[in-house]
Short mmCIF file of N, CA, C and O in Angstrom, two decimals:
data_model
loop_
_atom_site.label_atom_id
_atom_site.label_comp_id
_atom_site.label_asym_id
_atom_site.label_seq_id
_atom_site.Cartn_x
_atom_site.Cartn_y
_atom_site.Cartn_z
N UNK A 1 118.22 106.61 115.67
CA UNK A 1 118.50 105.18 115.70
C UNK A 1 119.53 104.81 116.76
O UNK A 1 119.52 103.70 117.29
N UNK A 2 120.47 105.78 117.09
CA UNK A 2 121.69 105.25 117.85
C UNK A 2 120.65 104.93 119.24
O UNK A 2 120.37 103.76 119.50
N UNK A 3 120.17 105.92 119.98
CA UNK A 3 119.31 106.00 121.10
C UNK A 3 118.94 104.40 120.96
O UNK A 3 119.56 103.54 121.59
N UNK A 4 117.98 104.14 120.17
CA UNK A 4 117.02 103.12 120.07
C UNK A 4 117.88 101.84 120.36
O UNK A 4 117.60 101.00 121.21
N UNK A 5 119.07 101.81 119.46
CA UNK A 5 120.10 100.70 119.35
C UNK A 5 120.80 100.16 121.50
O UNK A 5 120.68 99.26 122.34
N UNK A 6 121.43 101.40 121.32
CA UNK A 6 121.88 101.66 122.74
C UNK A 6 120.77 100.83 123.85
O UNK A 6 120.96 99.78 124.47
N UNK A 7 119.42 101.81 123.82
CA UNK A 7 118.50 101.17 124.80
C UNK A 7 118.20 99.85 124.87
O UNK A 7 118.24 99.26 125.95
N UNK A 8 117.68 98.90 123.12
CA UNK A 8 117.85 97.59 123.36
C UNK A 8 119.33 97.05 123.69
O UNK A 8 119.23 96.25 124.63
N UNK A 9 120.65 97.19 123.27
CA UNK A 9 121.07 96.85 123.48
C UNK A 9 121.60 96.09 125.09
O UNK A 9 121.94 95.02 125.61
N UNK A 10 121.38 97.41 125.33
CA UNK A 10 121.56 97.82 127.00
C UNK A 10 120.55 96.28 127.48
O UNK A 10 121.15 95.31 127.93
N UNK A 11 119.10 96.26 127.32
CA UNK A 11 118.34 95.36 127.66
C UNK A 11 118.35 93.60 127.24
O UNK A 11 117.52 92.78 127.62
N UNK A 12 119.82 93.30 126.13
CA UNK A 12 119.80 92.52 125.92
C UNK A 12 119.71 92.15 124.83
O UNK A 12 120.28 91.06 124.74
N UNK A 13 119.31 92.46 123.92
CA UNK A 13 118.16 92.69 122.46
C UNK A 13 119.34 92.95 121.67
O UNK A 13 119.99 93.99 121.65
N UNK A 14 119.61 91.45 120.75
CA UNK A 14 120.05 91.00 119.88
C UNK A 14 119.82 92.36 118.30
O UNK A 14 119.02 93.22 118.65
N UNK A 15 120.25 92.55 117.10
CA UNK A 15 119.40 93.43 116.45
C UNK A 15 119.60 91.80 115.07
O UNK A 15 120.49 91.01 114.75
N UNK A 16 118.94 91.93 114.90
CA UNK A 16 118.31 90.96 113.73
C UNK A 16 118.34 91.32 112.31
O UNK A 16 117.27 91.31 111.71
N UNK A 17 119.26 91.59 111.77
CA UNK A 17 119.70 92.12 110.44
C UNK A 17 119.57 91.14 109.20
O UNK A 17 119.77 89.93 109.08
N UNK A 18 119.29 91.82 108.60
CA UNK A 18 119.27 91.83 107.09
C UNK A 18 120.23 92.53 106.00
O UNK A 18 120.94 93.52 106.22
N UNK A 19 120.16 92.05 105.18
CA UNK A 19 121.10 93.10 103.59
C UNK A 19 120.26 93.88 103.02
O UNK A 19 120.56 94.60 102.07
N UNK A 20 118.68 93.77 103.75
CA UNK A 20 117.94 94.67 102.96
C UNK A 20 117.65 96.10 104.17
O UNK A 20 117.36 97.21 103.72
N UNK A 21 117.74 95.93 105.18
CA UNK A 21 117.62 97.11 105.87
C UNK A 21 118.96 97.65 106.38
O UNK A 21 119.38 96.60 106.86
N UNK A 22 119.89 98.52 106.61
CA UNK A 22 120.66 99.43 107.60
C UNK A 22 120.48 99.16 108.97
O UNK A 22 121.05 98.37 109.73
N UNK A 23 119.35 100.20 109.19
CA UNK A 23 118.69 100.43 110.40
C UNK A 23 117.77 98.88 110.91
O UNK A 23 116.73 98.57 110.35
N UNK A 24 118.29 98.18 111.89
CA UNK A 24 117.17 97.03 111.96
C UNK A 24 116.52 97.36 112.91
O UNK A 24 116.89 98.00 113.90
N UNK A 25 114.97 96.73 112.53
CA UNK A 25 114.04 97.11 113.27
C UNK A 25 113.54 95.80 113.83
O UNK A 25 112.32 95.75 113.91
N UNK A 26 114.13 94.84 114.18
CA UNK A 26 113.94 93.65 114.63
C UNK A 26 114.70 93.25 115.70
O UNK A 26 115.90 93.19 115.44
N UNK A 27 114.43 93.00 116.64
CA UNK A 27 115.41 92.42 117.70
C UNK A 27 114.97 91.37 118.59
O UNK A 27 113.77 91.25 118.85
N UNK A 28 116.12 90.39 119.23
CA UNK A 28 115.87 89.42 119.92
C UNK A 28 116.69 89.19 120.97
O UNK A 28 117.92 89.20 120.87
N UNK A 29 115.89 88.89 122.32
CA UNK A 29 116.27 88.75 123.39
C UNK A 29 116.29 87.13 123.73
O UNK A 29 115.25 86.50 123.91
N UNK A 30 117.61 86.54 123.80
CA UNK A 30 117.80 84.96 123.96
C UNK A 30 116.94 84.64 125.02
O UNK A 30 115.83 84.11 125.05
N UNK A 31 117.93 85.21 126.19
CA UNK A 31 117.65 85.36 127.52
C UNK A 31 116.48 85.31 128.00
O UNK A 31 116.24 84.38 128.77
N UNK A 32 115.79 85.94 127.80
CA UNK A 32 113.64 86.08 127.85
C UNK A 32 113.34 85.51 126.79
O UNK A 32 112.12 85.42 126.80
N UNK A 33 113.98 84.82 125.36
CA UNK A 33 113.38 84.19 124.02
C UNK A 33 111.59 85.33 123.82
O UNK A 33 110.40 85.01 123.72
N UNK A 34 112.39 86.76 123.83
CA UNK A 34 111.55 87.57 123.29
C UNK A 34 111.90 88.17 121.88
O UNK A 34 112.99 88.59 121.50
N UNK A 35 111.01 88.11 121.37
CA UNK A 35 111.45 89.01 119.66
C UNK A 35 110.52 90.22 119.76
O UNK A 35 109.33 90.17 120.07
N UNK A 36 111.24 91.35 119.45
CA UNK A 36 110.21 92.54 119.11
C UNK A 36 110.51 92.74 117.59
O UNK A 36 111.56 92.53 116.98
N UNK A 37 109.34 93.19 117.16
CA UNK A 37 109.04 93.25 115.83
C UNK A 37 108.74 94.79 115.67
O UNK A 37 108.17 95.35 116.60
N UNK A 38 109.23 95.75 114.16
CA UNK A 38 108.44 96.93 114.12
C UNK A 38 109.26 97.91 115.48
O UNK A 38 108.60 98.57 116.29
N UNK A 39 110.30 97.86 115.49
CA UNK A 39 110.84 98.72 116.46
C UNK A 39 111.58 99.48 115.60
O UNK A 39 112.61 99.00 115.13
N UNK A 40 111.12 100.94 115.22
CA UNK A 40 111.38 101.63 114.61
C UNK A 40 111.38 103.08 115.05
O UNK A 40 110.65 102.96 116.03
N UNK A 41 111.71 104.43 115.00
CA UNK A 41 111.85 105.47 115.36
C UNK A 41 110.61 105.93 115.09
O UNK A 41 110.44 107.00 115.68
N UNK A 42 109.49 105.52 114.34
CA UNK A 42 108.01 105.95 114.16
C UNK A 42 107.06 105.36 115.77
O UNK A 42 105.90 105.63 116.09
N UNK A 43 107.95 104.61 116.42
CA UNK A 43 107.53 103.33 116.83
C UNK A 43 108.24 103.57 118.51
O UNK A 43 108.08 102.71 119.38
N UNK A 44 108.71 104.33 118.67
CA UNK A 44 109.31 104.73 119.81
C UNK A 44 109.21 105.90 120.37
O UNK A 44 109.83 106.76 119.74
N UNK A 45 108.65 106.30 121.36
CA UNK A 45 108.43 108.17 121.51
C UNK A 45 109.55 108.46 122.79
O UNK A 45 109.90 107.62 123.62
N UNK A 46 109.96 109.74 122.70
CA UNK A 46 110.42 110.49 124.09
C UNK A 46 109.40 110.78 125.30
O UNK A 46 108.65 111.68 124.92
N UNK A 47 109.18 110.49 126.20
CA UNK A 47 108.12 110.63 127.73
C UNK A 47 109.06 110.87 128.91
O UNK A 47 109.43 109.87 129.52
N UNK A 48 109.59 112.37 129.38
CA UNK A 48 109.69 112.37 130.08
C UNK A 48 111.23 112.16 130.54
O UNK A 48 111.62 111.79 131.65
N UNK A 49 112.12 112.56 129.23
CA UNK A 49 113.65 111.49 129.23
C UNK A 49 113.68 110.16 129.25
O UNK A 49 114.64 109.64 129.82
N UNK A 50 112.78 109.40 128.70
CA UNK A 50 112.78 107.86 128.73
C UNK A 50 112.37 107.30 127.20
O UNK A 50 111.59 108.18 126.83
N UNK A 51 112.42 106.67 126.51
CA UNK A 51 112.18 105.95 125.46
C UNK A 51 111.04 105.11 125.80
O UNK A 51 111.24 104.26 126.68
N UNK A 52 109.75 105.18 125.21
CA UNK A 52 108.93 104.07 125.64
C UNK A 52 108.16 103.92 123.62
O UNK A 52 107.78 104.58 122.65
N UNK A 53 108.38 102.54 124.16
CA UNK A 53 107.94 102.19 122.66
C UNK A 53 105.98 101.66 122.66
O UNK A 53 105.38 101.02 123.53
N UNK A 54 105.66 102.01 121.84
CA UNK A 54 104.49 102.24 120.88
C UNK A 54 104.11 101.25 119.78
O UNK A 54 105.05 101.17 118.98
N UNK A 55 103.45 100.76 119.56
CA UNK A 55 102.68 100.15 118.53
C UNK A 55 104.25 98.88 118.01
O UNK A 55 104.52 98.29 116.97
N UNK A 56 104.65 98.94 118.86
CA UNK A 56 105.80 97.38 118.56
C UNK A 56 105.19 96.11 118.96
O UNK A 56 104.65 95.83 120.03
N UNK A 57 105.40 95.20 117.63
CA UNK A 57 104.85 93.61 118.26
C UNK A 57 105.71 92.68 118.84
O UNK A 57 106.55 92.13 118.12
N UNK A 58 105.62 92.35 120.35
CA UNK A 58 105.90 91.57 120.47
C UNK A 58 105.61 90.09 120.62
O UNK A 58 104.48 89.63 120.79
N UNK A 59 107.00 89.22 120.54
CA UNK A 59 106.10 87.71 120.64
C UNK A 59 107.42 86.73 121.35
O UNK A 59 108.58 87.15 121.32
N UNK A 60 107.11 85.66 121.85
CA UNK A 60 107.96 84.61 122.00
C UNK A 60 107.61 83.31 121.16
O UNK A 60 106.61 82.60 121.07
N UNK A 61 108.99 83.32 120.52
CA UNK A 61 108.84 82.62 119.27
C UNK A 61 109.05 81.12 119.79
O UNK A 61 109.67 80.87 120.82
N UNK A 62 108.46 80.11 118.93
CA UNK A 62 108.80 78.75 119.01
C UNK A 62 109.07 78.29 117.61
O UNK A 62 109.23 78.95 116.58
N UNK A 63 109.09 76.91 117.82
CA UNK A 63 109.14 76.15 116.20
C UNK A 63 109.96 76.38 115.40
O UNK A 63 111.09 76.48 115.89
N UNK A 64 109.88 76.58 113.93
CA UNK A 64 111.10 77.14 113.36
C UNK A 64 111.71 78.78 113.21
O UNK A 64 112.61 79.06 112.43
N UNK A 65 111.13 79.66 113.98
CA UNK A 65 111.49 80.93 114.24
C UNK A 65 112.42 81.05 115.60
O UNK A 65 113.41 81.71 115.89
N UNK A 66 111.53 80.00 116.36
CA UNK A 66 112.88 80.53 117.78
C UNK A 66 113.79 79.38 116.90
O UNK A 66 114.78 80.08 116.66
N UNK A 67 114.05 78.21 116.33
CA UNK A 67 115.05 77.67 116.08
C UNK A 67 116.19 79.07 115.59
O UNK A 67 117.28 79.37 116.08
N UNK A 68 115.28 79.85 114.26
CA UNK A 68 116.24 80.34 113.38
C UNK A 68 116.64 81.60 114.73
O UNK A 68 117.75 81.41 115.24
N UNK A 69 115.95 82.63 115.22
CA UNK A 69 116.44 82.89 116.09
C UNK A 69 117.58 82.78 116.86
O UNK A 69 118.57 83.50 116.97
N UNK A 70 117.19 81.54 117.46
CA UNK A 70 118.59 81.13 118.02
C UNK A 70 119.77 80.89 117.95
O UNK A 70 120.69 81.07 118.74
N UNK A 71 119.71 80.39 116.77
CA UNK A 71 121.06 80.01 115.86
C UNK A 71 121.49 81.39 115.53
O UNK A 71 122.72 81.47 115.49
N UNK A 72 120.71 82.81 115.23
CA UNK A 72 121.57 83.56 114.82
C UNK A 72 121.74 84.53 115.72
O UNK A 72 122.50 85.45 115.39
N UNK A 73 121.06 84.58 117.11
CA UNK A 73 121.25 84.98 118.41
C UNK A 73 122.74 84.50 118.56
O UNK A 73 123.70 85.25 118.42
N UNK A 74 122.82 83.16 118.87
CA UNK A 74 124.01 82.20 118.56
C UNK A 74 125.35 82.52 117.95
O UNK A 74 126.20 82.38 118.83
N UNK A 75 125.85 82.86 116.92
CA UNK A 75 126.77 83.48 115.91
C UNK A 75 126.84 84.62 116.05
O UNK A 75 128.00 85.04 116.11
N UNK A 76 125.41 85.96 116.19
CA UNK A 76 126.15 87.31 116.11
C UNK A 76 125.57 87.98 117.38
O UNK A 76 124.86 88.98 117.39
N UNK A 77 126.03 87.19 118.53
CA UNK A 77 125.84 87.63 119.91
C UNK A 77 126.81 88.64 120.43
O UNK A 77 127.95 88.21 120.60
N UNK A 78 126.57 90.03 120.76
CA UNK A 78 127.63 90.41 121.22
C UNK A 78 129.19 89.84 122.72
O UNK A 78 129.02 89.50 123.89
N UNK A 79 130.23 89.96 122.10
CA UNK A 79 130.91 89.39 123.12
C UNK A 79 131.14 87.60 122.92
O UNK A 79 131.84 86.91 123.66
N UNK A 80 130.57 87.23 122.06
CA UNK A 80 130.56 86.15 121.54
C UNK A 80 132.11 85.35 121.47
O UNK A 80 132.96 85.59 120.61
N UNK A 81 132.24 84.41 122.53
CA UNK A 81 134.10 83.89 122.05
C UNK A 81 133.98 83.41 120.95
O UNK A 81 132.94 82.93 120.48
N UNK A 82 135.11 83.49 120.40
CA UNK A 82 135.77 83.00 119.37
C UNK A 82 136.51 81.68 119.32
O UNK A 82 137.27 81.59 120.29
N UNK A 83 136.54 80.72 118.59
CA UNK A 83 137.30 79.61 118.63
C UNK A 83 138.43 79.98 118.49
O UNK A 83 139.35 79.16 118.50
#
């Protein structure tokens, strides 16, 4: 998981948490308003020293998903100022 975390991170990719998972397998990119879905260590292979992910859905959200998205892109953005 650290790998996985690191690499989206690195790319931007918000992690999209819950109280029901640890490990999140959801992430969102403001910046591109991309969400990957199903990004999981079943879901990611080694090729070569590189991470390339597998059977992950992605989508660009609108309506009330990029709203909620955003708003919580918004609040738990890394580097995020503080009032």
């Amino acid at each position: 998981w650290a790998e996985i975390k690191r690499w989206m991170s690195e790319r931007g990719f918000i992690p999209v948490r819950s109280d029901v998972y640890d490990d999140p397998t959801r992430w969102y990119n403001p910046e591109q308003n991309l969400a990957l879905f199903d990004v999981g260590e079943s879901n990611v292979i080694h090729s070569d020293g590189e991470l390339v992910p597998i059977d992950i859905i992605p989508m660009q959200p609108d309506g009330a998903l990029l709203d909620f998205l955003s708003d919580f892109a918004e609040k738990n953005a890394p580097n995020r100022a503080t009032p």
